[in-house]
Amino acid sequence: MVSAYKKQAVGASYGLSDWLMQRLTAVVLALYTPVIVACLLMHRPGTFHEWQGMFSSQLLRLATVLFFGALIWHAWIGIRDIVMDYLKPASVRMTALFLIGFFLIACFAWSVAILWGR
Amino acid sequence: MKFRIERFNPDTDAKPYFKEYDVDLKPADRMLLDALVRIKMMDDTLSLRRSCREGICGSDAMNINGKNGLACITKIVDLKEPVVLRALPGLPIIRDLIVDMTHFFAQYHSIKPYLINDEPPPERERLQSPHERAELDGLYECILCACCSTSCPSFWWNPDKFVGPAGLLNAYRFIADSRDQAANARLDDLKDPYRLFRCHSIMNCVDVCPKGLNPTSAIGKIKDMMVRRAV
Amino acid sequence: MALPVRKFDAVIVGAGGAGLRASYELSKAGLKVAALSKVFPTRSHTVAAQGGVGAALGNMGEDSWHWHMYDTVKGSDWLGDQDAIEFMCRMAPEVVIELEHFGMPFDRNDNGTIYQRPFGGHTANFGEKPVQRSSCAADRTGHAMLHALYQRNVHTKTQFFVEWMALDIIRDAEGRVLGVTALEMETGDIVIFQGKATLFATGGGGRIFASSTNAFINMGDGVGMTARAGIPLEDMEFWQFHPTGVAGAGVLITEGVRGEGGYLLNKNGERFMERYAPTMKDLASRDVVSRAMATEIKEGRGCGPHGDYILLKLDHLGADVINKRLPGIRESAIKFANIDPVKEPIPVVPTCHYQMGGIPTNYHGEVVVPKGGNPSSVVPGFYAAGECGCASIHGANRLGTNSLTDLLVMGKSSALSMLDYIKAEGPKHRDLPKDAGDFSLSRVAALDGKKGGANVDKTRGEIQRTMQAHCGVFRFPDMLVQGVDKIKALADSVANLEIGDKSKVFNTARIEALELQNLYETARATMISAEARKETRGAHDRADFHQRDDNNWLKHTLWYKEGDKLEYKAVNLKPLTVETIPPKARVY
């Protein structure tokens, strides 16, 4: 019964760093939320131009891109956790992770494009 | 009193089924285990594990009306009828209420559940202050009944890779012991994404522990130590 | 039919405290060890020990192994062998310190040493005053110890066979023990475990009584197997009734409660132990306290509506002490007696707790039998330790905390003896007799084929009620004679048990029937030995012979299954190095 434990290769030591990042990104999300709410209340943007005007502030743009980065990172860790729990076959899991990762990176790229685009 | 008990004999049954029992209890029958012993007198094909009948050996863990617990310290009067009894969830059933605990114990063994101290032992006891000893309270009392791990969804999905609440509680029991020298190695061993970090603080373990222990808090303390060590 | 054979250097039957202490020692030495257990090792009944392990560490004040020895000899009512007792008391501090090094979470003093509490019969300076000698981990000492020992075995990679039940001993023509047959519960398969040396660490058979602190698994398996193998059982009439089992439930309440300052009350609120034991009061030996309680109840001073229990008061200790030192007791009392001991006293009655007798051994753990004029001739290859063995350290009454001391010392000592023996045996195993597994196979086949036989539960209940009524705390001559008849009359039922479940996988009905056959031998040995001993000594209290009789009865009983033959052998009054502690009146 006392059998040697067969160590499973499950990839590096990113358990801790991911867990930390999930919390760190959550802090970013939590900090950004009141800022953007305040901005929205002050500017009350209605039209596209008013929105553009509000985001003309370089500072807000940086904060927002930071927010999206954090959001996507946070989502990546969360979704990957779920995939790790529920998708058992390695090939299915890898494919799903690849697609989700691609999607999230695309989302991030899109957010950058929106913020700095014309 | 009415019972619905999950039955399965691999020799004759394709899959588990429920069997109903109606049993006359005697005044001396106070705990669920007393009732089960009485049912077994009526039907000796019912199989279950039991030993100390006082909640210290950890043999008779089962799922009682949907919640894991020890039959021997579950009072009959507190139970709603019909009492539905099933084997512990998430582990393969060997027969009736008996599950295969191989994965559970393999995870316990994987955390190196023994004191590691490579210094030659002194002639007398290693000294430990009452305060240092108090760090082990709420940890060393674990009876390895598996109520916690088998109520943990993370353990259901990854019993081969996630250590589970019982194993992690015991891991912290050694990390917290002032006499143990392997805290660093023990933390290293847990920092991958599966062994510890499958815990999502669902806290079913705390809810069901028949000894009133708190594995989630122990897991939190391990994470604390990892973070403090990292920064 | 030839059974599969698995070969090991050492086969250990039972993985409680004694078995694990031995398996650790042997696997550490690099031997191939098989440790068989009916339950996962940490579920063995050592786990339920509460109060502590006795060793003269002297952490709380002056103490010495010699005082511990005196207390043990006096506790045994001089029936203990003084060589074995000296050996255990001398070794005790060493094995307790080892346990601390294994990681056992002992309670601590402010200076960091192991905390020790007072306990029944523990005295300083040869009976002068109470001493604190019981090293403990709250009131979960056995649990902490068993887990620490198991953990050491995980480290040394002992090979466990969990949920295997040993069935019978295999002996060759010269009487040498070559191993056991065993049944794997999960599959129903029977296999021969051959060992160069075989250790029995199977625990006691406290389930022979209807009211017992013992677990369901304590069915006297080792004792039954030994009796069937033609080896006698020693001093089986001596069973300890623990003073404080929860009334009605049988669950143990540690003597540590009284060690920490709790005491017993009768219905008049009188602290009656002051009358029975003026010096040690509630901390007198267990037989003395149990007898006093039974007397109070018998004479109409019991508590409750039926006057059938005694109250154990500890609320005056305060919630802090109770929560720190006796948390498990509080939990048990709330669960099993509906009483919170912080507020109210616990109803308790004397409850069967420990088997003093067992498989006769010397203090090396070697099983010894009378042969060719030698009363203690070694049975080669056979060892016993823990509650199933009788070295005899506990004699007619065991001192509280000495059970854990015994299993550590004897577990280690027998392992060291086995090491020497296995080395001398050389690399090859001896030949098994051709019919090695036949007896076990026929027993199991009889069970499986029986129709119209005796019911297992009824037969077990009959044994337990008979033992309780005829062989309890007080023993009456006519009741004993009747008891012998009743127990003998059950032989037929036990030989013809019928089970409804004939399946293979985890057939617990079959296991219970096989256990019952072991329990029966235990009960029979007890009743016959008790009826024959015409004196009162330790836990054996006869109404017709109210005194200890050293002239006629300062000797060990040996019961043989064959023909219920009784033999006697002298008590060894000669210690290893110190002077004999001569018998005298036993006053606490």
CSV table of N, CA, C and O in Angstrom, one decimal, chain B residues 44-84:
chain,number,residue,atom,x,y,z
B,44,ASP,N,-26.6,-9.8,5.8
B,44,ASP,CA,-25.2,-9.8,6.0
B,44,ASP,C,-24.4,-9.6,4.7
B,44,ASP,O,-23.2,-9.6,4.7
B,45,THR,N,-25.1,-9.4,3.6
B,45,THR,CA,-24.3,-9.1,2.4
B,45,THR,C,-24.0,-7.6,2.3
B,45,THR,O,-23.2,-7.2,1.4
B,46,LEU,N,-24.5,-6.8,3.2
B,46,LEU,CA,-24.1,-5.4,3.2
B,46,LEU,C,-22.7,-5.2,3.7
B,46,LEU,O,-22.4,-5.7,4.8
B,47,SER,N,-21.8,-4.6,2.9
B,47,SER,CA,-20.4,-4.5,3.3
B,47,SER,C,-20.1,-3.0,3.6
B,47,SER,O,-20.4,-2.1,2.9
B,48,LEU,N,-19.4,-2.8,4.7
B,48,LEU,CA,-18.9,-1.5,5.1
B,48,LEU,C,-17.6,-1.7,6.0
B,48,LEU,O,-17.4,-2.8,6.5
B,49,ARG,N,-16.8,-0.6,6.0
B,49,ARG,CA,-15.7,-0.7,6.9
B,49,ARG,C,-16.1,0.0,8.3
B,49,ARG,O,-16.9,1.0,8.3
B,50,ARG,N,-15.6,-0.5,9.4
B,50,ARG,CA,-15.9,0.1,10.6
B,50,ARG,C,-14.9,-0.5,11.6
B,50,ARG,O,-14.5,-1.6,11.5
B,51,SER,N,-14.5,0.3,12.6
B,51,SER,CA,-13.7,-0.3,13.7
B,51,SER,C,-13.9,0.3,15.0
B,51,SER,O,-14.6,-0.3,15.8
B,52,CYS,N,-13.4,1.5,15.3
B,52,CYS,CA,-13.3,2.0,16.7
B,52,CYS,C,-14.7,2.4,17.2
B,52,CYS,O,-14.9,2.4,18.4
B,53,ARG,N,-15.6,2.7,16.4
B,53,ARG,CA,-17.0,3.2,16.7
B,53,ARG,C,-16.9,4.4,17.7
B,53,ARG,O,-17.9,4.7,18.4
B,54,GLU,N,-15.8,5.2,17.7
B,54,GLU,CA,-15.8,6.4,18.4
B,54,GLU,C,-15.2,7.6,17.7
B,54,GLU,O,-14.8,8.6,18.3
B,55,GLY,N,-15.1,7.5,16.4
B,55,GLY,CA,-14.6,8.6,15.6
B,55,GLY,C,-13.2,8.9,15.6
B,55,GLY,O,-12.8,10.0,15.4
B,56,ILE,N,-12.3,7.9,15.9
B,56,ILE,CA,-10.9,8.2,15.9
B,56,ILE,C,-10.1,7.4,14.9
B,56,ILE,O,-9.0,7.7,14.5
B,57,CYS,N,-10.7,6.2,14.4
B,57,CYS,CA,-9.9,5.4,13.5
B,57,CYS,C,-10.1,5.8,12.0
B,57,CYS,O,-9.3,5.6,11.2
B,58,GLY,N,-11.3,6.4,11.8
B,58,GLY,CA,-11.5,7.0,10.4
B,58,GLY,C,-12.0,5.9,9.4
B,58,GLY,O,-11.9,6.1,8.2
B,59,SER,N,-12.5,4.8,9.8
B,59,SER,CA,-12.9,3.7,8.9
B,59,SER,C,-14.2,4.0,8.2
B,59,SER,O,-14.4,3.7,7.0
B,60,ASP,N,-15.2,4.4,9.0
B,60,ASP,CA,-16.6,4.4,8.4
B,60,ASP,C,-17.1,5.7,7.8
B,60,ASP,O,-18.2,6.1,8.1
B,61,ALA,N,-16.2,6.3,7.1
B,61,ALA,CA,-16.6,7.5,6.3
B,61,ALA,C,-17.5,7.1,5.2
B,61,ALA,O,-17.3,6.1,4.5
B,62,MET,N,-18.6,7.8,5.0
B,62,MET,CA,-19.5,7.6,3.9
B,62,MET,C,-20.3,8.8,3.7
B,62,MET,O,-20.2,9.8,4.4
B,63,ASN,N,-21.1,8.8,2.6
B,63,ASN,CA,-21.9,9.9,2.2
B,63,ASN,C,-23.3,9.8,2.8
B,63,ASN,O,-24.1,8.9,2.4
B,64,ILE,N,-23.6,10.6,3.8
B,64,ILE,CA,-24.9,10.5,4.6
B,64,ILE,C,-25.8,11.6,4.2
B,64,ILE,O,-25.5,12.7,4.5
B,65,ASN,N,-26.9,11.2,3.6
B,65,ASN,CA,-27.9,12.2,3.2
B,65,ASN,C,-27.2,13.4,2.4
B,65,ASN,O,-27.5,14.5,2.6
B,66,GLY,N,-26.3,13.0,1.6
B,66,GLY,CA,-25.6,13.9,0.7
B,66,GLY,C,-24.4,14.6,1.3
B,66,GLY,O,-23.7,15.4,0.6
B,67,LYS,N,-24.0,14.3,2.5
B,67,LYS,CA,-22.9,15.0,3.1
B,67,LYS,C,-21.9,13.9,3.7
B,67,LYS,O,-22.4,13.0,4.4
B,68,ASN,N,-20.6,14.1,3.4
B,68,ASN,CA,-19.7,13.1,3.9
B,68,ASN,C,-19.6,13.2,5.5
B,68,ASN,O,-19.6,14.3,6.0
B,69,GLY,N,-19.5,12.0,6.1
B,69,GLY,CA,-19.3,12.0,7.6
B,69,GLY,C,-19.0,10.6,8.0
B,69,GLY,O,-18.9,9.7,7.3
B,70,LEU,N,-18.7,10.5,9.3
B,70,LEU,CA,-18.4,9.2,10.0
B,70,LEU,C,-19.7,8.7,10.5
B,70,LEU,O,-20.4,9.4,11.3
B,71,ALA,N,-20.1,7.4,10.2
B,71,ALA,CA,-21.3,6.9,10.7
B,71,ALA,C,-21.3,6.8,12.2
B,71,ALA,O,-22.4,6.9,12.8
B,72,CYS,N,-20.2,6.5,12.8
B,72,CYS,CA,-20.1,6.2,14.2
B,72,CYS,C,-20.3,7.4,15.1
B,72,CYS,O,-20.6,7.3,16.3
B,73,ILE,N,-20.2,8.6,14.6
B,73,ILE,CA,-20.4,9.8,15.4
B,73,ILE,C,-21.5,10.7,14.8
B,73,ILE,O,-21.6,11.9,15.1
B,74,THR,N,-22.3,10.1,13.9
B,74,THR,CA,-23.5,10.8,13.4
B,74,THR,C,-24.7,10.3,14.1
B,74,THR,O,-25.1,9.1,14.1
B,75,LYS,N,-25.4,11.2,14.8
B,75,LYS,CA,-26.5,10.8,15.7
B,75,LYS,C,-27.7,10.5,14.8
B,75,LYS,O,-28.1,11.2,13.9
B,76,ILE,N,-28.4,9.4,15.1
B,76,ILE,CA,-29.6,8.9,14.3
B,76,ILE,C,-30.7,10.0,14.4
B,76,ILE,O,-31.3,10.3,13.4
B,77,VAL,N,-30.9,10.6,15.6
B,77,VAL,CA,-32.0,11.6,15.7
B,77,VAL,C,-31.8,12.8,14.8
B,77,VAL,O,-32.8,13.5,14.5
B,78,ASP,N,-30.6,13.1,14.4
B,78,ASP,CA,-30.4,14.2,13.6
B,78,ASP,C,-30.6,14.0,12.1
B,78,ASP,O,-30.5,14.9,11.3
B,79,LEU,N,-31.0,12.7,11.7
B,79,LEU,CA,-31.0,12.4,10.3
B,79,LEU,C,-32.5,12.4,9.8
B,79,LEU,O,-33.4,11.9,10.5
B,80,LYS,N,-32.6,12.9,8.6
B,80,LYS,CA,-33.9,12.9,7.9
B,80,LYS,C,-34.1,11.6,7.2
B,80,LYS,O,-33.2,11.0,6.6
B,81,GLU,N,-35.4,11.1,7.3
B,81,GLU,CA,-35.8,9.8,6.7
B,81,GLU,C,-36.3,10.1,5.3
B,81,GLU,O,-36.9,11.1,5.0
B,82,PRO,N,-36.1,9.1,4.4
B,82,PRO,CA,-35.2,8.0,4.5
B,82,PRO,C,-33.8,8.4,4.5
B,82,PRO,O,-33.4,9.3,3.8
B,83,VAL,N,-32.9,7.8,5.3
B,83,VAL,CA,-31.5,8.1,5.4
B,83,VAL,C,-30.9,7.5,4.1
B,83,VAL,O,-30.9,6.3,3.9
B,84,VAL,N,-30.3,8.4,3.3
B,84,VAL,CA,-29.7,7.9,2.0
B,84,VAL,C,-28.2,7.8,2.3
B,84,VAL,O,-27.5,8.7,2.6
